[in-house]
Amino acid sequence: MNKKLAAALSGGAVLVLTLSGCSDDSDDKVNDWAKKVCDQVQPQLQKINNANASILEKTGDDNKPADVQKADSVAFGQMSQAYKALGTAVDSAGPPPVDDGEATQKAAVKELNASSKAYADLKTKVDALDTKEQSKFADGLNAIADELNKISTGGDQALRKLQSGKVGAAMSKQEGCQKQTASTGPSGSGADADADASPEGTAPDKKESTDKDSSDKGSSGEEPAEKDSSEKKA
């Protein structure tokens, strides 16, 4: 019932920040700006990942419409809050010290605030769905998935620009702006607590340890589930 929604999420709703190591051509001023932003970004990215995971948990056909509605509503609300906080983080940091920095910053803040509003609108629409008839609820959820897909695939040009050049190189070095995996077992408001409690960089270390143990014990080659839990961000 929730599978189309899950597919839309995997399309890349979180456009911030899919940065991987770039060439280090940034200077100290740009690095300082990137740290100021990324220190505030990390908990918001974790919140978004956890919200996505809580929706994915309700993808099975055996889930009751009311339970799906509740999980999706909470998740969209968390996403809206997180994108608003991301916009505030970029805004409060001031323009990055690069050519056309002020225009780039303002455009990125505008997009983040627009995403916040879009997720708030989705929450309102989910809350209004009729859960008494499963077929009607499924149709409504499909319509919401279509809207989510539009949010996921469009309107991130300014953020892409913010993550390019010297600024992107500086941000890619900051742990707070690197991909985060969802905390284990997010549900309802617990996702917020998980987001704040989850230390940066722990998931990859855990994965390496698991892989090594599996190899030593001669396991059948199971792949850790964590790898696919985070969104593929475009």
PDB file of C-alpha atoms in Angstrom:
ATOM      1  CA  MET A   1       0.000   0.000   0.000  1.00  0.00           C
ATOM      2  CA  ASN A   2       2.848   2.357   0.815  1.00  0.00           C
ATOM      3  CA  LYS A   3       5.265   0.996  -1.787  1.00  0.00           C
ATOM      4  CA  LYS A   4       4.827   3.828  -4.288  1.00  0.00           C
ATOM      5  CA  LEU A   5       5.557   6.314  -1.532  1.00  0.00           C
ATOM      6  CA  ALA A   6       8.683   4.383  -0.594  1.00  0.00           C
ATOM      7  CA  ALA A   7       9.802   4.366  -4.227  1.00  0.00           C
ATOM      8  CA  ALA A   8       9.363   8.138  -4.406  1.00  0.00           C
ATOM      9  CA  LEU A   9      11.494   8.537  -1.295  1.00  0.00           C
ATOM     10  CA  SER A  10      14.271   6.414  -2.772  1.00  0.00           C
ATOM     11  CA  GLY A  11      14.277   8.769  -5.755  1.00  0.00           C
ATOM     12  CA  GLY A  12      16.219  11.276  -3.706  1.00  0.00           C
ATOM     13  CA  ALA A  13      14.127  13.614  -1.597  1.00  0.00           C
ATOM     14  CA  VAL A  14      17.198  14.652   0.315  1.00  0.00           C
ATOM     15  CA  LEU A  15      19.201  16.658  -2.165  1.00  0.00           C
ATOM     16  CA  VAL A  16      21.556  17.873   0.570  1.00  0.00           C
ATOM     17  CA  LEU A  17      24.296  16.647   0.722  1.00  0.00           C
ATOM     18  CA  THR A  18      25.578  13.847  -1.415  1.00  0.00           C
ATOM     19  CA  LEU A  19      29.093  15.152  -1.247  1.00  0.00           C
ATOM     20  CA  SER A  20      32.039  12.840  -1.656  1.00  0.00           C
ATOM     21  CA  GLY A  21      35.661  13.875  -1.440  1.00  0.00           C
ATOM     22  CA  CYS A  22      36.383  16.699  -3.820  1.00  0.00           C
ATOM     23  CA  SER A  23      39.763  18.191  -4.627  1.00  0.00           C
ATOM     24  CA  ASP A  24      40.914  20.436  -1.808  1.00  0.00           C
ATOM     25  CA  ASP A  25      41.013  23.820  -3.488  1.00  0.00           C
ATOM     26  CA  SER A  26      39.197  25.655  -0.681  1.00  0.00           C
ATOM     27  CA  ASP A  27      40.800  28.243   1.583  1.00  0.00           C
ATOM     28  CA  ASP A  28      40.495  28.842   5.318  1.00  0.00           C
ATOM     29  CA  LYS A  29      37.614  31.319   5.020  1.00  0.00           C
ATOM     30  CA  VAL A  30      35.587  28.900   2.904  1.00  0.00           C
ATOM     31  CA  ASN A  31      36.413  26.040   5.278  1.00  0.00           C
ATOM     32  CA  ASP A  32      35.238  28.118   8.243  1.00  0.00           C
ATOM     33  CA  TRP A  33      31.962  28.871   6.455  1.00  0.00           C
ATOM     34  CA  ALA A  34      31.453  25.208   5.585  1.00  0.00           C
ATOM     35  CA  LYS A  35      32.045  24.134   9.203  1.00  0.00           C
ATOM     36  CA  LYS A  36      29.560  26.711  10.464  1.00  0.00           C
ATOM     37  CA  VAL A  37      26.868  25.294   8.148  1.00  0.00           C
ATOM     38  CA  CYS A  38      27.687  21.610   8.452  1.00  0.00           C
ATOM     39  CA  ASP A  39      27.764  21.599  12.257  1.00  0.00           C
ATOM     40  CA  GLN A  40      24.062  22.531  12.123  1.00  0.00           C
ATOM     41  CA  VAL A  41      23.225  20.343   9.116  1.00  0.00           C
ATOM     42  CA  GLN A  42      24.122  16.901  10.495  1.00  0.00           C
ATOM     43  CA  PRO A  43      21.262  16.467  12.999  1.00  0.00           C
ATOM     44  CA  GLN A  44      18.761  17.650  10.389  1.00  0.00           C
ATOM     45  CA  LEU A  45      20.011  15.166   7.792  1.00  0.00           C
ATOM     46  CA  GLN A  46      19.754  12.429  10.413  1.00  0.00           C
ATOM     47  CA  LYS A  47      16.181  13.498  11.181  1.00  0.00           C
ATOM     48  CA  ILE A  48      15.264  13.313   7.483  1.00  0.00           C
ATOM     49  CA  ASN A  49      16.860   9.875   7.101  1.00  0.00           C
ATOM     50  CA  ASN A  50      15.020   8.595  10.169  1.00  0.00           C
ATOM     51  CA  ALA A  51      11.719   9.986   8.882  1.00  0.00           C
ATOM     52  CA  ASN A  52      12.254   8.242   5.556  1.00  0.00           C
ATOM     53  CA  ALA A  53      13.014   4.994   7.357  1.00  0.00           C
ATOM     54  CA  SER A  54       9.809   5.224   9.394  1.00  0.00           C
ATOM     55  CA  ILE A  55       7.818   5.475   6.142  1.00  0.00           C
ATOM     56  CA  LEU A  56       9.693   2.521   4.658  1.00  0.00           C
ATOM     57  CA  GLU A  57       8.762   0.442   7.720  1.00  0.00           C
ATOM     58  CA  LYS A  58       5.104   0.773   6.740  1.00  0.00           C
ATOM     59  CA  THR A  59       5.443  -0.417   3.128  1.00  0.00           C
ATOM     60  CA  GLY A  60       3.878  -3.845   3.667  1.00  0.00           C
ATOM     61  CA  ASP A  61       0.310  -4.609   2.606  1.00  0.00           C
ATOM     62  CA  ASP A  62      -0.460  -5.973   6.079  1.00  0.00           C
ATOM     63  CA  ASN A  63      -0.183  -2.529   7.685  1.00  0.00           C
ATOM     64  CA  LYS A  64      -3.448  -0.892   8.725  1.00  0.00           C
ATOM     65  CA  PRO A  65      -4.302   2.374   6.920  1.00  0.00           C
ATOM     66  CA  ALA A  66      -4.520   4.249  10.234  1.00  0.00           C
ATOM     67  CA  ASP A  67      -1.020   3.091  11.201  1.00  0.00           C
ATOM     68  CA  VAL A  68       0.385   4.065   7.810  1.00  0.00           C
ATOM     69  CA  GLN A  69      -1.325   7.450   8.017  1.00  0.00           C
ATOM     70  CA  LYS A  70       0.121   8.143  11.459  1.00  0.00           C
ATOM     71  CA  ALA A  71       3.673   7.150  10.486  1.00  0.00           C
ATOM     72  CA  ASP A  72       3.601   9.150   7.257  1.00  0.00           C
ATOM     73  CA  SER A  73       2.131  12.207   8.972  1.00  0.00           C
ATOM     74  CA  VAL A  74       4.823  12.218  11.661  1.00  0.00           C
ATOM     75  CA  ALA A  75       7.549  11.658   9.060  1.00  0.00           C
ATOM     76  CA  PHE A  76       6.407  14.483   6.780  1.00  0.00           C
ATOM     77  CA  GLY A  77       6.187  16.793   9.772  1.00  0.00           C
ATOM     78  CA  GLN A  78       9.750  15.938  10.762  1.00  0.00           C
ATOM     79  CA  MET A  79      10.969  16.480   7.215  1.00  0.00           C
ATOM     80  CA  SER A  80       9.291  19.864   7.075  1.00  0.00           C
ATOM     81  CA  GLN A  81      10.945  20.923  10.330  1.00  0.00           C
ATOM     82  CA  ALA A  82      14.326  19.604   9.191  1.00  0.00           C
ATOM     83  CA  TYR A  83      14.281  21.466   5.866  1.00  0.00           C
ATOM     84  CA  LYS A  84      13.261  24.649   7.674  1.00  0.00           C
ATOM     85  CA  ALA A  85      16.218  24.213  10.024  1.00  0.00           C
ATOM     86  CA  LEU A  86      18.537  23.584   7.058  1.00  0.00           C
ATOM     87  CA  GLY A  87      17.378  26.830   5.486  1.00  0.00           C
ATOM     88  CA  THR A  88      18.023  28.653   8.747  1.00  0.00           C
ATOM     89  CA  ALA A  89      21.507  27.119   8.986  1.00  0.00           C
ATOM     90  CA  VAL A  90      22.503  28.272   5.502  1.00  0.00           C
ATOM     91  CA  ASP A  91      20.923  31.680   6.071  1.00  0.00           C
ATOM     92  CA  SER A  92      22.544  32.308   9.462  1.00  0.00           C
ATOM     93  CA  ALA A  93      25.992  31.347   8.136  1.00  0.00           C
ATOM     94  CA  GLY A  94      25.914  34.313   5.781  1.00  0.00           C
ATOM     95  CA  PRO A  95      27.079  34.280   2.164  1.00  0.00           C
ATOM     96  CA  PRO A  96      29.969  31.913   1.412  1.00  0.00           C
ATOM     97  CA  PRO A  97      33.189  33.866   0.673  1.00  0.00           C
ATOM     98  CA  VAL A  98      33.247  33.074  -3.053  1.00  0.00           C
ATOM     99  CA  ASP A  99      32.200  34.836  -6.245  1.00  0.00           C
ATOM    100  CA  ASP A 100      28.420  35.286  -6.394  1.00  0.00           C
ATOM    101  CA  GLY A 101      28.211  33.853  -2.871  1.00  0.00           C
ATOM    102  CA  GLU A 102      25.301  35.997  -1.700  1.00  0.00           C
ATOM    103  CA  ALA A 103      23.062  35.126  -4.643  1.00  0.00           C
ATOM    104  CA  THR A 104      23.923  31.435  -4.323  1.00  0.00           C
ATOM    105  CA  GLN A 105      23.153  31.459  -0.609  1.00  0.00           C
ATOM    106  CA  LYS A 106      19.801  33.225  -1.006  1.00  0.00           C
ATOM    107  CA  ALA A 107      18.697  30.856  -3.765  1.00  0.00           C
ATOM    108  CA  ALA A 108      19.623  27.811  -1.660  1.00  0.00           C
ATOM    109  CA  VAL A 109      17.731  29.142   1.364  1.00  0.00           C
ATOM    110  CA  LYS A 110      14.687  29.781  -0.826  1.00  0.00           C
ATOM    111  CA  GLU A 111      14.731  26.180  -2.085  1.00  0.00           C
ATOM    112  CA  LEU A 112      15.118  24.719   1.393  1.00  0.00           C
ATOM    113  CA  ASN A 113      12.201  26.772   2.698  1.00  0.00           C
ATOM    114  CA  ALA A 114      10.117  25.712  -0.314  1.00  0.00           C
ATOM    115  CA  SER A 115      10.871  22.055   0.482  1.00  0.00           C
ATOM    116  CA  SER A 116       9.849  22.645   4.088  1.00  0.00           C
ATOM    117  CA  LYS A 117       6.490  24.010   2.951  1.00  0.00           C
ATOM    118  CA  ALA A 118       6.013  21.171   0.461  1.00  0.00           C
ATOM    119  CA  TYR A 119       6.448  18.533   3.170  1.00  0.00           C
ATOM    120  CA  ALA A 120       4.128  20.434   5.493  1.00  0.00           C
ATOM    121  CA  ASP A 121       1.514  20.364   2.720  1.00  0.00           C
ATOM    122  CA  LEU A 122       2.009  16.598   2.318  1.00  0.00           C
ATOM    123  CA  LYS A 123       1.444  16.123   6.045  1.00  0.00           C
ATOM    124  CA  THR A 124      -1.830  18.036   5.790  1.00  0.00           C
ATOM    125  CA  LYS A 125      -2.952  15.878   2.863  1.00  0.00           C
ATOM    126  CA  VAL A 126      -2.018  12.628   4.600  1.00  0.00           C
ATOM    127  CA  ASP A 127      -3.947  13.696   7.688  1.00  0.00           C
ATOM    128  CA  ALA A 128      -7.023  14.282   5.525  1.00  0.00           C
ATOM    129  CA  LEU A 129      -7.042  10.810   3.917  1.00  0.00           C
ATOM    130  CA  ASP A 130      -9.962   8.466   4.594  1.00  0.00           C
ATOM    131  CA  THR A 131      -8.615   5.384   6.384  1.00  0.00           C
ATOM    132  CA  LYS A 132     -11.965   3.596   6.625  1.00  0.00           C
ATOM    133  CA  GLU A 133     -11.797   2.187   3.096  1.00  0.00           C
ATOM    134  CA  GLN A 134      -8.451   0.731   2.179  1.00  0.00           C
ATOM    135  CA  SER A 135      -8.906   1.196  -1.579  1.00  0.00           C
ATOM    136  CA  LYS A 136      -9.678   4.903  -1.204  1.00  0.00           C
ATOM    137  CA  PHE A 137      -6.781   5.319   1.186  1.00  0.00           C
ATOM    138  CA  ALA A 138      -4.430   3.592  -1.254  1.00  0.00           C
ATOM    139  CA  ASP A 139      -5.568   5.900  -4.067  1.00  0.00           C
ATOM    140  CA  GLY A 140      -4.943   8.942  -1.884  1.00  0.00           C
ATOM    141  CA  LEU A 141      -1.528   7.644  -0.902  1.00  0.00           C
ATOM    142  CA  ASN A 142      -0.626   7.130  -4.551  1.00  0.00           C
ATOM    143  CA  ALA A 143      -1.524  10.753  -5.299  1.00  0.00           C
ATOM    144  CA  ILE A 144       0.694  11.881  -2.432  1.00  0.00           C
ATOM    145  CA  ALA A 145       3.503   9.687  -3.762  1.00  0.00           C
ATOM    146  CA  ASP A 146       3.230  11.470  -7.119  1.00  0.00           C
ATOM    147  CA  GLU A 147       3.650  14.821  -5.374  1.00  0.00           C
ATOM    148  CA  LEU A 148       6.550  13.510  -3.323  1.00  0.00           C
ATOM    149  CA  ASN A 149       8.239  12.347  -6.495  1.00  0.00           C
ATOM    150  CA  LYS A 150       8.038  15.896  -7.881  1.00  0.00           C
ATOM    151  CA  ILE A 151       9.655  17.261  -4.729  1.00  0.00           C
ATOM    152  CA  SER A 152      12.352  14.592  -4.942  1.00  0.00           C
ATOM    153  CA  THR A 153      13.306  15.174  -8.548  1.00  0.00           C
ATOM    154  CA  GLY A 154      12.991  18.908  -9.066  1.00  0.00           C
ATOM    155  CA  GLY A 155      13.934  22.295  -7.722  1.00  0.00           C
ATOM    156  CA  ASP A 156      17.405  21.627  -6.376  1.00  0.00           C
ATOM    157  CA  GLN A 157      19.490  23.610  -8.863  1.00  0.00           C
ATOM    158  CA  ALA A 158      20.492  26.263  -6.316  1.00  0.00           C
ATOM    159  CA  LEU A 159      21.553  23.652  -3.791  1.00  0.00           C
ATOM    160  CA  ARG A 160      23.616  21.889  -6.422  1.00  0.00           C
ATOM    161  CA  LYS A 161      25.334  25.189  -7.144  1.00  0.00           C
ATOM    162  CA  LEU A 162      25.980  25.720  -3.432  1.00  0.00           C
ATOM    163  CA  GLN A 163      27.653  22.301  -3.321  1.00  0.00           C
ATOM    164  CA  SER A 164      29.949  22.964  -6.270  1.00  0.00           C
ATOM    165  CA  GLY A 165      33.401  24.513  -6.605  1.00  0.00           C
ATOM    166  CA  LYS A 166      35.331  25.685  -3.540  1.00  0.00           C
ATOM    167  CA  VAL A 167      32.281  25.643  -1.301  1.00  0.00           C
ATOM    168  CA  GLY A 168      31.445  22.052  -2.240  1.00  0.00           C
ATOM    169  CA  ALA A 169      35.045  20.975  -1.672  1.00  0.00           C
ATOM    170  CA  ALA A 170      35.026  22.535   1.792  1.00  0.00           C
ATOM    171  CA  MET A 171      31.635  21.054   2.709  1.00  0.00           C
ATOM    172  CA  SER A 172      32.665  17.575   1.568  1.00  0.00           C
ATOM    173  CA  LYS A 173      35.382  17.529   4.228  1.00  0.00           C
ATOM    174  CA  GLN A 174      32.934  18.219   7.054  1.00  0.00           C
ATOM    175  CA  GLU A 175      31.439  15.157   8.763  1.00  0.00           C
ATOM    176  CA  GLY A 176      28.154  16.969   9.305  1.00  0.00           C
ATOM    177  CA  CYS A 177      27.613  17.361   5.560  1.00  0.00           C
ATOM    178  CA  GLN A 178      28.353  13.758   4.652  1.00  0.00           C
ATOM    179  CA  LYS A 179      25.762  11.035   4.152  1.00  0.00           C
ATOM    180  CA  GLN A 180      24.173   9.661   7.287  1.00  0.00           C
ATOM    181  CA  THR A 181      22.443   6.319   7.769  1.00  0.00           C
ATOM    182  CA  ALA A 182      19.105   6.088   9.533  1.00  0.00           C
ATOM    183  CA  SER A 183      19.133   5.193  13.214  1.00  0.00           C
ATOM    184  CA  THR A 184      17.940   1.700  14.094  1.00  0.00           C
ATOM    185  CA  GLY A 185      14.200   1.290  14.473  1.00  0.00           C
ATOM    186  CA  PRO A 186      12.861   4.831  14.115  1.00  0.00           C
ATOM    187  CA  SER A 187       9.223   5.226  15.044  1.00  0.00           C
ATOM    188  CA  GLY A 188       7.075   8.251  15.732  1.00  0.00           C
ATOM    189  CA  SER A 189       8.691  10.958  17.835  1.00  0.00           C
ATOM    190  CA  GLY A 190      11.521   8.571  18.721  1.00  0.00           C
ATOM    191  CA  ALA A 191      13.169   9.475  15.443  1.00  0.00           C
ATOM    192  CA  ASP A 192      14.003  12.884  16.852  1.00  0.00           C
ATOM    193  CA  ALA A 193      15.773  11.373  19.820  1.00  0.00           C
ATOM    194  CA  ASP A 194      17.658   8.970  17.577  1.00  0.00           C
ATOM    195  CA  ALA A 195      18.756  11.836  15.385  1.00  0.00           C
ATOM    196  CA  ASP A 196      20.266  13.770  18.256  1.00  0.00           C
ATOM    197  CA  ALA A 197      21.800  10.733  19.928  1.00  0.00           C
ATOM    198  CA  SER A 198      23.353   9.160  16.857  1.00  0.00           C
ATOM    199  CA  PRO A 199      27.098   9.916  16.748  1.00  0.00           C
ATOM    200  CA  GLU A 200      28.591  10.893  13.445  1.00  0.00           C
ATOM    201  CA  GLY A 201      30.427   8.257  11.482  1.00  0.00           C
ATOM    202  CA  THR A 202      29.431   5.304  13.676  1.00  0.00           C
ATOM    203  CA  ALA A 203      27.451   3.433  11.011  1.00  0.00           C
ATOM    204  CA  PRO A 204      30.360   2.879   8.586  1.00  0.00           C
ATOM    205  CA  ASP A 205      32.649   1.639  11.410  1.00  0.00           C
ATOM    206  CA  LYS A 206      29.944  -0.739  12.564  1.00  0.00           C
ATOM    207  CA  LYS A 207      29.527  -2.084   9.059  1.00  0.00           C
ATOM    208  CA  GLU A 208      33.262  -2.809   8.715  1.00  0.00           C
ATOM    209  CA  SER A 209      33.235  -4.734  11.987  1.00  0.00           C
ATOM    210  CA  THR A 210      30.186  -6.729  10.883  1.00  0.00           C
ATOM    211  CA  ASP A 211      31.751  -7.570   7.534  1.00  0.00           C
ATOM    212  CA  LYS A 212      34.925  -8.774   9.246  1.00  0.00           C
ATOM    213  CA  ASP A 213      33.065 -10.940  11.736  1.00  0.00           C
ATOM    214  CA  SER A 214      30.969 -12.467   8.963  1.00  0.00           C
ATOM    215  CA  SER A 215      34.099 -13.311   7.000  1.00  0.00           C
ATOM    216  CA  ASP A 216      35.844 -14.882  10.006  1.00  0.00           C
ATOM    217  CA  LYS A 217      32.873 -17.072  10.799  1.00  0.00           C
ATOM    218  CA  GLY A 218      32.415 -18.194   7.212  1.00  0.00           C
ATOM    219  CA  SER A 219      28.925 -16.817   6.850  1.00  0.00           C
ATOM    220  CA  SER A 220      26.857 -17.266   3.706  1.00  0.00           C
ATOM    221  CA  GLY A 221      27.638 -13.787   2.477  1.00  0.00           C
ATOM    222  CA  GLU A 222      24.772 -11.799   3.900  1.00  0.00           C
ATOM    223  CA  GLU A 223      24.877  -8.132   3.014  1.00  0.00           C
ATOM    224  CA  PRO A 224      24.319  -5.690   5.861  1.00  0.00           C
ATOM    225  CA  ALA A 225      20.913  -4.043   5.658  1.00  0.00           C
ATOM    226  CA  GLU A 226      22.287  -0.633   6.708  1.00  0.00           C
ATOM    227  CA  LYS A 227      23.816   0.004   3.314  1.00  0.00           C
ATOM    228  CA  ASP A 228      20.457   0.452   1.629  1.00  0.00           C
ATOM    229  CA  SER A 229      18.655   2.190   4.489  1.00  0.00           C
ATOM    230  CA  SER A 230      19.865   5.666   3.681  1.00  0.00           C
ATOM    231  CA  GLU A 231      18.355   7.532   0.766  1.00  0.00           C
ATOM    232  CA  LYS A 232      19.981   7.803  -2.501  1.00  0.00           C
ATOM    233  CA  LYS A 233      20.328  11.493  -2.792  1.00  0.00           C
ATOM    234  CA  ALA A 234      20.365  13.217  -6.125  1.00  0.00           C
TER     235      ALA A 234
END
